[in-house]
XYZ file of C-alpha atoms in Angstrom:
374
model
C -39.664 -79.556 65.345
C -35.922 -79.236 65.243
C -34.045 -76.307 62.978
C -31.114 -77.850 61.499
C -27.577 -76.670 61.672
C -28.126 -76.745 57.401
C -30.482 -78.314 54.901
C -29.333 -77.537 51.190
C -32.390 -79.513 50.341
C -34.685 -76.702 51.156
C -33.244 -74.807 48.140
C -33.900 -77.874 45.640
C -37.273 -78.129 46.742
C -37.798 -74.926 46.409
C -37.037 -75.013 42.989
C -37.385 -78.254 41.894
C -39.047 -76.625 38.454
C -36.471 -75.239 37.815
C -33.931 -77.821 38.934
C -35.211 -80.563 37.164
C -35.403 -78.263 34.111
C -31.654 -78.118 34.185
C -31.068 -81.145 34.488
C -32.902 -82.588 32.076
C -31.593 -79.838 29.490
C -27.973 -81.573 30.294
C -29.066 -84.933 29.477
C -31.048 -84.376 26.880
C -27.953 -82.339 24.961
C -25.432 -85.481 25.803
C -22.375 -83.127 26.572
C -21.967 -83.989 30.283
C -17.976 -83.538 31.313
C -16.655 -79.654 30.628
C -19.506 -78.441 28.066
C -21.196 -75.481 27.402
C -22.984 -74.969 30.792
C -18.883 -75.442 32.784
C -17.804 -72.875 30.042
C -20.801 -70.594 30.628
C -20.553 -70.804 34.543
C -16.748 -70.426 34.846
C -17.282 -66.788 32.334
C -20.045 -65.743 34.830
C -18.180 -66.692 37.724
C -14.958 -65.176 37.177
C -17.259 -61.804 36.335
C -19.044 -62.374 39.592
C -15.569 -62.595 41.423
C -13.948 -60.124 39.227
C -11.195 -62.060 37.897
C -9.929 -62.712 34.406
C -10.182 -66.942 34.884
C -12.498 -69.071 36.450
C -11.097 -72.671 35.856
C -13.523 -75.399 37.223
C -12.513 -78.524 38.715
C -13.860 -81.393 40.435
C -13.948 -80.285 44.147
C -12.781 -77.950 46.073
C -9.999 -79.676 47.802
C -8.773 -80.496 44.186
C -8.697 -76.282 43.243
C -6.594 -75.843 45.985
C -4.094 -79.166 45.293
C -4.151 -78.147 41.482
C -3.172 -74.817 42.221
C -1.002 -75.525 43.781
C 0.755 -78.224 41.749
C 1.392 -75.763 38.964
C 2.767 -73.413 41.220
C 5.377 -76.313 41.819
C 5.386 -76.551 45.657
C 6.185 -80.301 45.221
C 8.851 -80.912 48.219
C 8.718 -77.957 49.998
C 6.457 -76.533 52.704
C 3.062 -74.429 52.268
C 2.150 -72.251 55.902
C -1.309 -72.063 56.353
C -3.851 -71.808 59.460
C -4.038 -74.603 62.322
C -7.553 -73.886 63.005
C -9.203 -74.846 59.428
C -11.264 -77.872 57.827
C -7.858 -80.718 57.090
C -9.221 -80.572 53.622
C -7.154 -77.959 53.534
C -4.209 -79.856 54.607
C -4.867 -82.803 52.841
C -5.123 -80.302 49.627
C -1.533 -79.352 50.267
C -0.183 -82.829 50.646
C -1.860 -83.680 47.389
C 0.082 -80.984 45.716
C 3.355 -83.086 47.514
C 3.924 -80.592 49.834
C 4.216 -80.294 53.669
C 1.890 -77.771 55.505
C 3.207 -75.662 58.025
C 0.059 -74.640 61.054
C 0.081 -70.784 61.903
C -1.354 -69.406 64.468
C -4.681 -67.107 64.198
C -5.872 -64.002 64.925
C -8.316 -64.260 67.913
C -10.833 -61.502 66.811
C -10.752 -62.652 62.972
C -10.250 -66.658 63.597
C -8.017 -66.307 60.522
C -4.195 -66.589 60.057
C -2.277 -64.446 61.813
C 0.443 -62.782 59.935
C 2.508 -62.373 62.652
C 2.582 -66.070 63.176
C 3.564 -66.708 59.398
C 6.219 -64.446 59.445
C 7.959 -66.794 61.957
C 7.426 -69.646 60.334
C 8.699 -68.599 56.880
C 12.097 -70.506 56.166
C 13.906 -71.822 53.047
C 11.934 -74.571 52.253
C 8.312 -72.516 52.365
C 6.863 -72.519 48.489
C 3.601 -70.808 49.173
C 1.266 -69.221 51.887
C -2.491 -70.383 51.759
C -4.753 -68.037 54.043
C -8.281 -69.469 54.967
C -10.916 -66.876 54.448
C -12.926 -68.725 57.814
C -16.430 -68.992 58.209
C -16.981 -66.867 55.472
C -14.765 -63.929 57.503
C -11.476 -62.343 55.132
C -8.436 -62.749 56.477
C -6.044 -59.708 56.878
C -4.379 -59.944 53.416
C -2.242 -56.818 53.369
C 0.520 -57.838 55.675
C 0.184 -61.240 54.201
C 0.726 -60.447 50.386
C 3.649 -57.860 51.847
C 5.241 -60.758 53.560
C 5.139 -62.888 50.485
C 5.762 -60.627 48.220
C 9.124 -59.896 49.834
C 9.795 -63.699 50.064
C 8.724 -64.368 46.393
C 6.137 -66.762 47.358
C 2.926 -67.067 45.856
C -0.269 -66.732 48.131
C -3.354 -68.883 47.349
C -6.604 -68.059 48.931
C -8.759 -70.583 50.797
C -12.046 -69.574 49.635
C -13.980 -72.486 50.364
C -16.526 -70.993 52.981
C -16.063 -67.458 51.470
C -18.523 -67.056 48.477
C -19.857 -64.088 48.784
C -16.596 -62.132 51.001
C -15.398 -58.794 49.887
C -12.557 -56.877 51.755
C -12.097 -53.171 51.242
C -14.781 -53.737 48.328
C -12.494 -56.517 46.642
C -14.255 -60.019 46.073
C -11.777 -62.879 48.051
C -9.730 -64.819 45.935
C -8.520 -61.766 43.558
C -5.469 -60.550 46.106
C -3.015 -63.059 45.753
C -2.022 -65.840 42.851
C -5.414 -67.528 42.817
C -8.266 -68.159 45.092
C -9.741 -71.747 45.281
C -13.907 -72.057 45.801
C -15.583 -75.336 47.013
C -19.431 -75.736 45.781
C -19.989 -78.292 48.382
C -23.762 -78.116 48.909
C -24.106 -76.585 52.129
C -21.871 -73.973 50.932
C -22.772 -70.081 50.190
C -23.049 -71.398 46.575
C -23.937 -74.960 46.283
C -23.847 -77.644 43.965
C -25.647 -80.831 44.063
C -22.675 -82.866 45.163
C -18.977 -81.865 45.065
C -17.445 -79.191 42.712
C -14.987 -76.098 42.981
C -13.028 -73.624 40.973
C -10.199 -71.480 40.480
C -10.366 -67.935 40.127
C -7.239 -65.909 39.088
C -5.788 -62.753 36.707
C -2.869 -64.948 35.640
C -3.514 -66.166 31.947
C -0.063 -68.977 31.947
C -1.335 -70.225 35.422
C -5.449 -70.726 34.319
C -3.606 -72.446 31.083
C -1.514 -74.795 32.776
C -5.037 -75.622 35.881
C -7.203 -76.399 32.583
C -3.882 -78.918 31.506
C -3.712 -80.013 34.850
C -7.380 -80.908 35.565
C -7.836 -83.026 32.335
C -4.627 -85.486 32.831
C -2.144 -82.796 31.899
C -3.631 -82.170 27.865
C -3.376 -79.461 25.540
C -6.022 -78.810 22.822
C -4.923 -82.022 21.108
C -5.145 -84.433 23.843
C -1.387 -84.976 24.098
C -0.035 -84.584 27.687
C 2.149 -81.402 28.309
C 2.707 -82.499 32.206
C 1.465 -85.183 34.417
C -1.865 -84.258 35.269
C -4.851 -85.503 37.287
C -8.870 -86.130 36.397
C -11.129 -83.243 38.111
C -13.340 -82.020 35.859
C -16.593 -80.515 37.273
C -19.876 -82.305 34.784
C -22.611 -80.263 33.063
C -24.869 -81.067 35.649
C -22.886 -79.718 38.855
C -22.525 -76.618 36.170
C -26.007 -76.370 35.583
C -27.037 -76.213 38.954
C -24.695 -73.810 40.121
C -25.677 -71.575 37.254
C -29.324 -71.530 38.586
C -28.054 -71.078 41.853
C -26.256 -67.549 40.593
C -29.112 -66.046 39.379
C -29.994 -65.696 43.046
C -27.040 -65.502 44.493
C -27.383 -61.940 45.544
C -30.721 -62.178 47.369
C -29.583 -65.215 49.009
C -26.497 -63.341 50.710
C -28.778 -60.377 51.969
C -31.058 -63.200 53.806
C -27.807 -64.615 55.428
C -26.521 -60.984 56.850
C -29.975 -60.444 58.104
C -30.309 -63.503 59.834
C -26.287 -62.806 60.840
C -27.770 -59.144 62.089
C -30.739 -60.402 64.163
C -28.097 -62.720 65.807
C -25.788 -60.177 66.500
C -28.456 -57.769 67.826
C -30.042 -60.454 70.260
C -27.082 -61.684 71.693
C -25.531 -58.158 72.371
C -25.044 -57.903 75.969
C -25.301 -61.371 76.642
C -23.458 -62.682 79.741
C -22.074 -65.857 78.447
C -21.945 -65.590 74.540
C -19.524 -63.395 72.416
C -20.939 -63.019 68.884
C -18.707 -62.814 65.816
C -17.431 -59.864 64.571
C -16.237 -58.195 61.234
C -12.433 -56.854 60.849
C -12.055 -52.705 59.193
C -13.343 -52.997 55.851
C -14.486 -56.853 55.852
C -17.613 -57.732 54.484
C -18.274 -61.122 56.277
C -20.158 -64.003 53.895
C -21.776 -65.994 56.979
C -20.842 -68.968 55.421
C -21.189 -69.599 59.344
C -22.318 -67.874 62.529
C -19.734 -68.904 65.342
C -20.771 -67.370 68.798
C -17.708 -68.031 71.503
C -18.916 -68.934 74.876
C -17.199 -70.411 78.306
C -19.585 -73.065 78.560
C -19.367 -74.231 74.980
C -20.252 -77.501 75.776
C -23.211 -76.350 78.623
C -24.716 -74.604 75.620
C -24.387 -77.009 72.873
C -26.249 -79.140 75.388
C -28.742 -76.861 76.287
C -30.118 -75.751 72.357
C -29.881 -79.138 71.467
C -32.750 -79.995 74.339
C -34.679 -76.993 72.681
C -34.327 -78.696 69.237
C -31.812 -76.401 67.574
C -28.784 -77.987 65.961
C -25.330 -76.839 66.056
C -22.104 -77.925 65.010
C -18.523 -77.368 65.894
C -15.745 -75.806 63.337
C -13.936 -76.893 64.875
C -13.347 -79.325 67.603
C -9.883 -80.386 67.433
C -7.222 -78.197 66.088
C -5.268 -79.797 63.069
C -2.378 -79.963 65.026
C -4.241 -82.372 67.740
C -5.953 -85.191 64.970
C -3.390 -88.150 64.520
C -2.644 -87.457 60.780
C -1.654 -83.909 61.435
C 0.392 -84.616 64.999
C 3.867 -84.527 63.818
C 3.291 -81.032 62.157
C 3.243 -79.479 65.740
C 6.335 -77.160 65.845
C 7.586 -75.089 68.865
C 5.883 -71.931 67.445
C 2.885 -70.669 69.599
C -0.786 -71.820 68.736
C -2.593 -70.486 71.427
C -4.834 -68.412 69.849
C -6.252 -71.771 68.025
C -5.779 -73.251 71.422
C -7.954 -70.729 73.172
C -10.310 -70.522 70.751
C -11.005 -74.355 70.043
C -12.971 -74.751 72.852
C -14.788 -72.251 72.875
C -17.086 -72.328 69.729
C -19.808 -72.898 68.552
C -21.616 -72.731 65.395
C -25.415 -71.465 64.557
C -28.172 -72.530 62.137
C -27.447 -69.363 59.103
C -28.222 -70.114 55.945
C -30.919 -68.174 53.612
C -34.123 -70.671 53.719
C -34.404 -70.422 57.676
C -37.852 -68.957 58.364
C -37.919 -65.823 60.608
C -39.943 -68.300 63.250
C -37.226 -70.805 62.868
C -34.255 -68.043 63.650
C -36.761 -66.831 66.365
C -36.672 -70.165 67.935
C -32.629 -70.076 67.887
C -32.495 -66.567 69.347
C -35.307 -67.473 72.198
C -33.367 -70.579 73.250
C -29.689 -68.450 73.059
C -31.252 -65.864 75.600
C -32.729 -68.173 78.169
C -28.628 -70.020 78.196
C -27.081 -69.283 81.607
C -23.961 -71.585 82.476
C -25.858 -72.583 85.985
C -28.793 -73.261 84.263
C -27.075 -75.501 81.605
C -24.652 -77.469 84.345
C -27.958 -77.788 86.016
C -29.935 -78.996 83.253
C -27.094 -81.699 82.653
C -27.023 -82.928 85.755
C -30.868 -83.516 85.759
């Protein structure tokens, strides 16, 4: 039997009662694009994240390219992190922008102030940190740098449900923080769906004009907007998923802990760690070993699945080749090939994440180059 780098469908099956319940409450009441269940989950969600807005959108590629289109960055340039999904690029060119790769910090995987600072110039609108695998990123010299600039920062929150630092929820230091509810994330939908959480009431008025084509109340367009409105249904699920939000994150720090624990000491394999006053989300475990590619090989002969996050740095894929800038990137450099990501998410059994930790502490780099060669 082979544990999965993710399987959202455990959840669903888990509670398909309930599931199907949902659903068919959303049908049956005919209201299925921004009703009563999107206005009930962006109330509970912007409680949950303790903001004043939640705005829901379509994805969460579109919260970050709406959020950035009314903060106006059309023609200018948006810094953000060179070692980060390109949706995160892509959401910045959407938003007619250019993005500018950072650096990151090597302990955090997240942007690297330092790295920013040099890379600020008179054509920079915005800075987007990426809150990585679920890890914050260092936000204080960030918002410092910005706020001295006057540029807005928007947190990448995608893989970050679920992050606090120094007991503050992510995407409630800067602007606005964007959410995806892909369905392997900490808080999944049943397809594609995000959000936008922030304390500014004239910026979550002008995101609710600009996901719906640029309307006010009366269906007349204020500015030229865009279609990304999340559906009842998405909303539905995600407010079942809520209700056990809470228990689901303690299952994904324990099975985080028991990682951590197991692979202390550990010739080969570095395990991740959390910053001063970071509470990680485990959106994903990513262990850093010399012989990334030995082990990959050698769990994947055991039957445990893995994935990379990720294997080419922005600044390598074609699309994203002609951002490359004399600035330094060698902490995304060093790190790229180095990492490797674990099965974490809540509906592992304690047999399955037994299985992953057995196979982790029988890797040795001989004995994988070995293996291979057999």
């Amino acid at each position: 039997m082979t544990v999965n780098l993710a399987e959202p469908r455990r959840w669903f099956e888990a509670h398909a009662e309930e599931v199907h319940a949902a659903l068919a409450a959303v049908i049956s009441d005919g209201r299925y694009i921004l009703g009563p269940q999107v206005a009930r989950f962006e109330r509970v969600f912007a409680e949950a994240q303790g903001a004043a807005h939640a705005v829901a959108v379509a994805s969460g590629t579109d919260a970050l390219a709406v959020t950035l289109r009314a903060l106006d960055v059309a023609g200018g340039e948006v810094i953000t992190s060179a070692h980060t999904a390109t949706a995160t690029l892509a959401a910045i060119e959407l938003a007619g922008a250019q993005p500018v790769l950072a650096d990151v910090d090597p302990a955090s995987r997240c942007l690297a102030p330092a790295s920013v600072a040099s890379l600020v110039g008179e054509r920079t609108r915005a800075i987007v940190p990426v809150h990585l695998y679920g890890h914050p990123a260092d936000m204080a010299p960030l918002l410092e740098l910005a706020a001295g600039r006057g540029l807005p920062v928007v947190e990448d929150c995608a893989q970050a449900q679920g992050a606090f630092l120094d007991g503050r929820a992510v995407g409630t230091f800067g602007r606005a923080g964007a959410f995806s509810f892909y369905p392997t994330k900490n808080l999944g939908a049943l397809g594609d769906a995000g959000a936008v959480v922030t304390d500014d009431a004239a910026l979550a008025a002008r995101l609710r004009e600009l996901r719906q084509y640029g309307w006010n109340g009366q269906r007349q367009a204020q500015q030229a907007g865009t279609n990304s409105r999340m559906d009842e249904l998405q909303a539905a699920i995600l407010n079942l998923r809520l209700t056990g939000f809470a228990s689901a994150m303690e299952r994904r720090r324990a099975i985080a802990a028991r990682y951590s624990r197991a692979l202390t000491g550990h010739p080969c394999i570095s395990t991740p760690q959390q910053g001063p006053g970071a509470l990680h989300a485990w959106h994903l475990y990513v262990v850093e070993c010399d012989d990334r590619d030995g082990l990959e090989a050698h769990l994947a002969r055991a039957g445990i699945g893995t994935g990379v996050h990720y294997r080419t740095p922005a600044h390598e894929q074609p699309a994203y080749r002609a951002l490359r800038r004399a600035g330094s990137l060698d902490g995304v450099e060093r790190l790229t090939p180095r990492i490797l990501t674990l099965p974490c998410f809540p509906e592992l059994t304690d047999a399955e994440v037994d299985r992953v930790i057995e196979a982790l502490l029988a890797f040795r780099p001989e004995a994988g180059a070995h293996d291979d060669e057999s």
